[in-house]
Tab-separated table of C-alpha atoms and ligand atoms in Angstrom:
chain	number	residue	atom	x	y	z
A	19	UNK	CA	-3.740	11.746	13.638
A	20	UNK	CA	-2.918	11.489	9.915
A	21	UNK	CA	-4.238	7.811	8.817
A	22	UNK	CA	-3.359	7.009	5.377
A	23	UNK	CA	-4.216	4.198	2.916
A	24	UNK	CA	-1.912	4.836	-0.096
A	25	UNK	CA	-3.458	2.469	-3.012
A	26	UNK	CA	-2.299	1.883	-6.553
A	27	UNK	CA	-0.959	-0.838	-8.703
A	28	UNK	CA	2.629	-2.062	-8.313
A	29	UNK	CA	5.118	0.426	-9.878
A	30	UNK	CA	2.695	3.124	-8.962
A	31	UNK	CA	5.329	4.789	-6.661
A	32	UNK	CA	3.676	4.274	-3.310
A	33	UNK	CA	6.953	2.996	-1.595
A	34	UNK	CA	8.849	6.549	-3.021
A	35	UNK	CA	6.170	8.926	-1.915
A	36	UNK	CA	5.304	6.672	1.458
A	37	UNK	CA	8.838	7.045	2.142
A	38	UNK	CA	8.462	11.350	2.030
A	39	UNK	CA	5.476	11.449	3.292
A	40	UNK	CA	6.574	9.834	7.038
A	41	UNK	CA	9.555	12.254	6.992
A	42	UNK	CA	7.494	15.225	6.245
A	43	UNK	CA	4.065	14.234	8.635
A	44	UNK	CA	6.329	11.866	11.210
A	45	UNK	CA	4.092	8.994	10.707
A	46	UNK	CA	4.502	5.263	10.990
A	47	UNK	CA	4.933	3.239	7.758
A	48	UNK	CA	3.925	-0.064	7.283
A	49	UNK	CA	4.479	-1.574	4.057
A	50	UNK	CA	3.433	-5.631	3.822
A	51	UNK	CA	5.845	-5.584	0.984
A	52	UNK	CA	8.717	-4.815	2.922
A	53	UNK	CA	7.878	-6.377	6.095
A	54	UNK	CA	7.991	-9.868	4.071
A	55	UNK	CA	10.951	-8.812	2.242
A	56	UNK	CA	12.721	-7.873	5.727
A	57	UNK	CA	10.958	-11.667	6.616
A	58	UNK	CA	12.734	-13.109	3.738
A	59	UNK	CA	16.191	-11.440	4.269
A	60	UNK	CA	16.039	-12.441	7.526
A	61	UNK	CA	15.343	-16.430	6.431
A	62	UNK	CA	12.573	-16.708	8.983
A	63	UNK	CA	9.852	-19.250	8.214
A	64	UNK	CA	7.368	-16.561	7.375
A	65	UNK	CA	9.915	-14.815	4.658
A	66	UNK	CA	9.984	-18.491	3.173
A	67	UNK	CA	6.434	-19.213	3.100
A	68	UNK	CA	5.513	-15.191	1.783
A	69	UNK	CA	8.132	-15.633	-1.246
A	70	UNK	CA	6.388	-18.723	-2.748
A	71	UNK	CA	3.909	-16.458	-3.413
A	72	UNK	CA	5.344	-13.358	-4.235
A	73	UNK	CA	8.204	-15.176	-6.815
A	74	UNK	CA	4.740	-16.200	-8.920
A	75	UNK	CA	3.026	-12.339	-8.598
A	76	UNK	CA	0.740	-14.112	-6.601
A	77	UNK	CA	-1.265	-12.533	-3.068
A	78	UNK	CA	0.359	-13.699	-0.095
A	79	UNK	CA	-2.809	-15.609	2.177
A	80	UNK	CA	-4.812	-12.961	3.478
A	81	UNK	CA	-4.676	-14.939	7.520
A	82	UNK	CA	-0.381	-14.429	7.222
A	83	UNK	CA	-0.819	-11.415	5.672
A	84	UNK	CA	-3.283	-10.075	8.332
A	85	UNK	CA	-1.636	-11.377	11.390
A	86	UNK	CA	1.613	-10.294	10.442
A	87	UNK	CA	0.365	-6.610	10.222
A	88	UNK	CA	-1.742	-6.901	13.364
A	89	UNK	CA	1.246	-7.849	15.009
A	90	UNK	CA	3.574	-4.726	13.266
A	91	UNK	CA	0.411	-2.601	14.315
A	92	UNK	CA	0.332	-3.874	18.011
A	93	UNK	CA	3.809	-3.546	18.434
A	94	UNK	CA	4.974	-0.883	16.419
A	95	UNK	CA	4.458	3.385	17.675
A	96	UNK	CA	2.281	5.647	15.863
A	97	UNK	CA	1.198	8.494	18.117
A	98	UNK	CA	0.784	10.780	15.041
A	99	UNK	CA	-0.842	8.687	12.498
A	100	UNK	CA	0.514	5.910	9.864
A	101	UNK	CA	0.436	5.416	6.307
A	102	UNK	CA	-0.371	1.884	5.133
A	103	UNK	CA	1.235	0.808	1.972
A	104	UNK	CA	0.437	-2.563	0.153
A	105	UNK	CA	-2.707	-3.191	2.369
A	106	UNK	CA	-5.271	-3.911	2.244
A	107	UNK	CA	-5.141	-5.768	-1.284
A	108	UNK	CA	-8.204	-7.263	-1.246
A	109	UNK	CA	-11.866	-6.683	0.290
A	110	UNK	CA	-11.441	-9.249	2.943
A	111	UNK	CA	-8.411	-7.504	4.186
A	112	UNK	CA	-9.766	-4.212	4.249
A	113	UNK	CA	-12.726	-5.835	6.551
A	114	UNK	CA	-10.012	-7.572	8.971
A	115	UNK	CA	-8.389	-3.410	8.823
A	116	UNK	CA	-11.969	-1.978	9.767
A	117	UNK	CA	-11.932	-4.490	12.800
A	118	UNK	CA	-8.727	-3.917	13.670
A	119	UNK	CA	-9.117	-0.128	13.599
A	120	UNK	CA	-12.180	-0.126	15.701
A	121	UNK	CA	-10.589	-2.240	18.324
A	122	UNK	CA	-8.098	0.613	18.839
A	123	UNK	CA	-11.261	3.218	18.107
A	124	UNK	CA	-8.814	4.755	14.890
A	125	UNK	CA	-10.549	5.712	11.837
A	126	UNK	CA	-9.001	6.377	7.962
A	127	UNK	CA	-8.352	10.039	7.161
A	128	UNK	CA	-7.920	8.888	3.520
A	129	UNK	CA	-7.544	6.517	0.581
A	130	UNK	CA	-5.117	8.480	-1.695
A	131	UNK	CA	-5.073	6.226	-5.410
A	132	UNK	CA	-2.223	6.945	-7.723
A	133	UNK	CA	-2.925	6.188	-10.988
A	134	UNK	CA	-0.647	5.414	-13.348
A	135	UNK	CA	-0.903	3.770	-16.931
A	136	UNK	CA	-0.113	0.056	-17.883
A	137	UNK	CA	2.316	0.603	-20.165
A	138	UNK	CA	4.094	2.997	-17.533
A	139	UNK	CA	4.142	0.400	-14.524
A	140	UNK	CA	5.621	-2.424	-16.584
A	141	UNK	CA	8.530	0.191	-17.795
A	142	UNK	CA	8.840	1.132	-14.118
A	143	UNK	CA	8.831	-2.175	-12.698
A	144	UNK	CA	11.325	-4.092	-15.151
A	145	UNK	CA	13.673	-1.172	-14.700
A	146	UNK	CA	13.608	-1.319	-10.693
A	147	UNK	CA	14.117	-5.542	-11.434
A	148	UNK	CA	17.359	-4.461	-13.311
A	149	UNK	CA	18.627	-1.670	-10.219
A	150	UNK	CA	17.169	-4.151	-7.355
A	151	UNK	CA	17.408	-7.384	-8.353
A	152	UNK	CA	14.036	-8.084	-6.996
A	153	UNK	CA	12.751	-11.782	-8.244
A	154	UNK	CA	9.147	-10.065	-8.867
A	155	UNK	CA	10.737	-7.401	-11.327
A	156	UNK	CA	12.677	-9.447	-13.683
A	157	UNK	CA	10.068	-11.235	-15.369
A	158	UNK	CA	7.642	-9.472	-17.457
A	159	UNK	CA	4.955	-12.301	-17.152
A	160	UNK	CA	5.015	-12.342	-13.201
A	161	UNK	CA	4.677	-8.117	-13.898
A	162	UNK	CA	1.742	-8.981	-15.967
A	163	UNK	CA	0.188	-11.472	-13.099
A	164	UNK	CA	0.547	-9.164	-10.439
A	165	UNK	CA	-1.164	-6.306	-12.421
A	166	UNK	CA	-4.008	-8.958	-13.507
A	167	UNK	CA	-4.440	-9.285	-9.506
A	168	UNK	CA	-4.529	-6.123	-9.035
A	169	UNK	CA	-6.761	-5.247	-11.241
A	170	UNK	CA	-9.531	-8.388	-10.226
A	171	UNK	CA	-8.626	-8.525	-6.440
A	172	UNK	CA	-7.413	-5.014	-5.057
A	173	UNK	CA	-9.507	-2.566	-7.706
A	174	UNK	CA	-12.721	-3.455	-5.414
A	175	UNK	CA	-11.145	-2.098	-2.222
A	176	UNK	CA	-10.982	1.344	-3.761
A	177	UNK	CA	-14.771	1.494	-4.057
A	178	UNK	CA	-14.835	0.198	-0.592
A	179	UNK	CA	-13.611	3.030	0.394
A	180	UNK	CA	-15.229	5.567	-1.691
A	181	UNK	CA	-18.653	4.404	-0.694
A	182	UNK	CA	-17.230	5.664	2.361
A	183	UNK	CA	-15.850	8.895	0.895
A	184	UNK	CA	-12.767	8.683	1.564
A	185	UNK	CA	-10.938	7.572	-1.462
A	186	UNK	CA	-9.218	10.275	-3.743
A	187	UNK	CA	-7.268	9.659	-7.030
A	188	UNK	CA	-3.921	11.499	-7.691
A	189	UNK	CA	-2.312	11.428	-11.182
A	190	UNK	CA	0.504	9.338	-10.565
A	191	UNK	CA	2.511	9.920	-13.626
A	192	UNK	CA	4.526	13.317	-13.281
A	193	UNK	CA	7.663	13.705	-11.574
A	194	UNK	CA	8.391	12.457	-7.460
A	195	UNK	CA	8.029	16.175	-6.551
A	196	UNK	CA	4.796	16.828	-8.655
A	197	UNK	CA	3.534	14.179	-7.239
A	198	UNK	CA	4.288	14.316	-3.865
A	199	UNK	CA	3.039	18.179	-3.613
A	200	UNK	CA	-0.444	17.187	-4.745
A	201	UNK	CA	-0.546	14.321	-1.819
A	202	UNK	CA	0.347	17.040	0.763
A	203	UNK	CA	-2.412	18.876	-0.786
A	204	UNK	CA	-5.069	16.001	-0.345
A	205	UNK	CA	-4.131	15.027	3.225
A	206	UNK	CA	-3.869	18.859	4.477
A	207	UNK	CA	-6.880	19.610	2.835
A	208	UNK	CA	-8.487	16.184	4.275
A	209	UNK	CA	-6.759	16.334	7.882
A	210	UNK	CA	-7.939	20.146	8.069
A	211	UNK	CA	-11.801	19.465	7.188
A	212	UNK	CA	-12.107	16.669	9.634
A	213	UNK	CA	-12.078	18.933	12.154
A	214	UNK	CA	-14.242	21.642	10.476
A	215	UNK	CA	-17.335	19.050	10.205
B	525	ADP	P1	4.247	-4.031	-5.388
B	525	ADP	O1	3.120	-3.221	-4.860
B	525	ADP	O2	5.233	-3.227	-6.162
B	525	ADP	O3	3.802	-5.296	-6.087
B	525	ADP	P2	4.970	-4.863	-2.710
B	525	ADP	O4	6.345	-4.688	-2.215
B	525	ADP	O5	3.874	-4.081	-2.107
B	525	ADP	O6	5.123	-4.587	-4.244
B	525	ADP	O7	4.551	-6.405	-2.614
B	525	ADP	C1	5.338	-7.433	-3.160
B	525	ADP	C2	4.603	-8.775	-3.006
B	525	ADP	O8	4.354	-9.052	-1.600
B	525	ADP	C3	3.227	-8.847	-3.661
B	525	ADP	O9	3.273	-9.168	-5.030
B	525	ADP	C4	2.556	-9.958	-2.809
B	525	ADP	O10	2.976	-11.240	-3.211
B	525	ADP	C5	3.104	-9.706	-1.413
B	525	ADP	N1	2.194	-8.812	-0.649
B	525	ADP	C6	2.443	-7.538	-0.264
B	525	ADP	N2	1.386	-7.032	0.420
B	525	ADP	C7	0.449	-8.004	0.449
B	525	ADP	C8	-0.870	-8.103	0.975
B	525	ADP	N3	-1.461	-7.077	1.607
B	525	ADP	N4	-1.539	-9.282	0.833
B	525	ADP	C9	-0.982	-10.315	0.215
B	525	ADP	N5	0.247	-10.289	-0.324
B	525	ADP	C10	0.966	-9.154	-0.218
């Protein structure tokens, strides 16, 4: 099994590269973002409660945000592995993932970080607000907010995991192929060593 974190800062181009890498490994994807978008769209109470948070750049609270994956993780196949994008975001969510991982005795192949400059994300971000209307990608100050949160609240989970040695950083700022090539790199070289030690 392939068992991915894929980390970075909003605008960092997880969603795009999560979206290749289940197509090329057949994995399960399971995005937090998304599933309270899909929430939202669907104008369930959850979707409600998830986008007075995410309108102000804000962190959804971690006990909706961790039941609603357990639930996604509980119900949802993934016989070949999974990538997890948008979680966890914080340290107490990647300690609810450990516990939730050992319960089903699964373990992390890898953390894969893309990094990406400021000044880059904002660009990125305020031009996917004008494609996708999204609320969170109109506004520069929300932009700004969520990046500040990122950078207090989810920078600490990569160390989490690379006390563990598992995290890796990819340079996130060539093109969707570059980029992508260099993951596939990572996780064969990862998934193929696992089995060599
Ligand atoms: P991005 O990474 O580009 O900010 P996402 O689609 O991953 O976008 O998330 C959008 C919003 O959904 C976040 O700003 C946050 O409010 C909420 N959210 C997503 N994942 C989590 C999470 N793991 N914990 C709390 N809130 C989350």
């Amino acid at each position: 099994m392939i068992n991915l974190i894929l980390f970075g800062p909003p605008g960092s181009g997880k969603g795009t590269q999560a979206q290749r890498l289940v197509e090329k490994y057949d994995i399960a994807h399971w995005s937090t973002g998304d599933m309270f978008r899909f929430e939202l769209s669907n104008h369930t109470e959850l979707g409600q409660l998830a986008k007075s948070y995410m309108d102000k750049g804000q962190l959804v609270p971690d006990e909706v945000t961790i039941s609603m994956l357990k639930k996604r993780m509980e119900s949802g196949k993934a016989t070949n592995g999974f990538i997890l994008d948008g979680f966890p975001r914080n340290i107490v969510q990647a300690q609810a993932l450990d516990t939730l991982l050992e319960e089903k005795n699964l373990k992390i192949t890898a953390l894969l970080s893309l990094e990406v400059d400021e000044e880059e994300l904002i660009n990125r971000l305020l031009n996917r607000g004008k494609v996708s209307g999204r609320a969170d990608d109109i506004n520069e100050e929300i932009i700004r907010r969520r990046l500040q949160v990122y950078k207090e609240e989810t920078t600490p989970v990569y160390n989490y995991y690379a006390e563990k040695q598992l995290a890796v950083q990819v340079n996130g700022m060539g093109t969707i192929d570059e980029i992508f090539e260099e993951l596939c790199l990572l996780i064969d070289d990862r998934y193929t060593t696992q089995f060599v030690y």
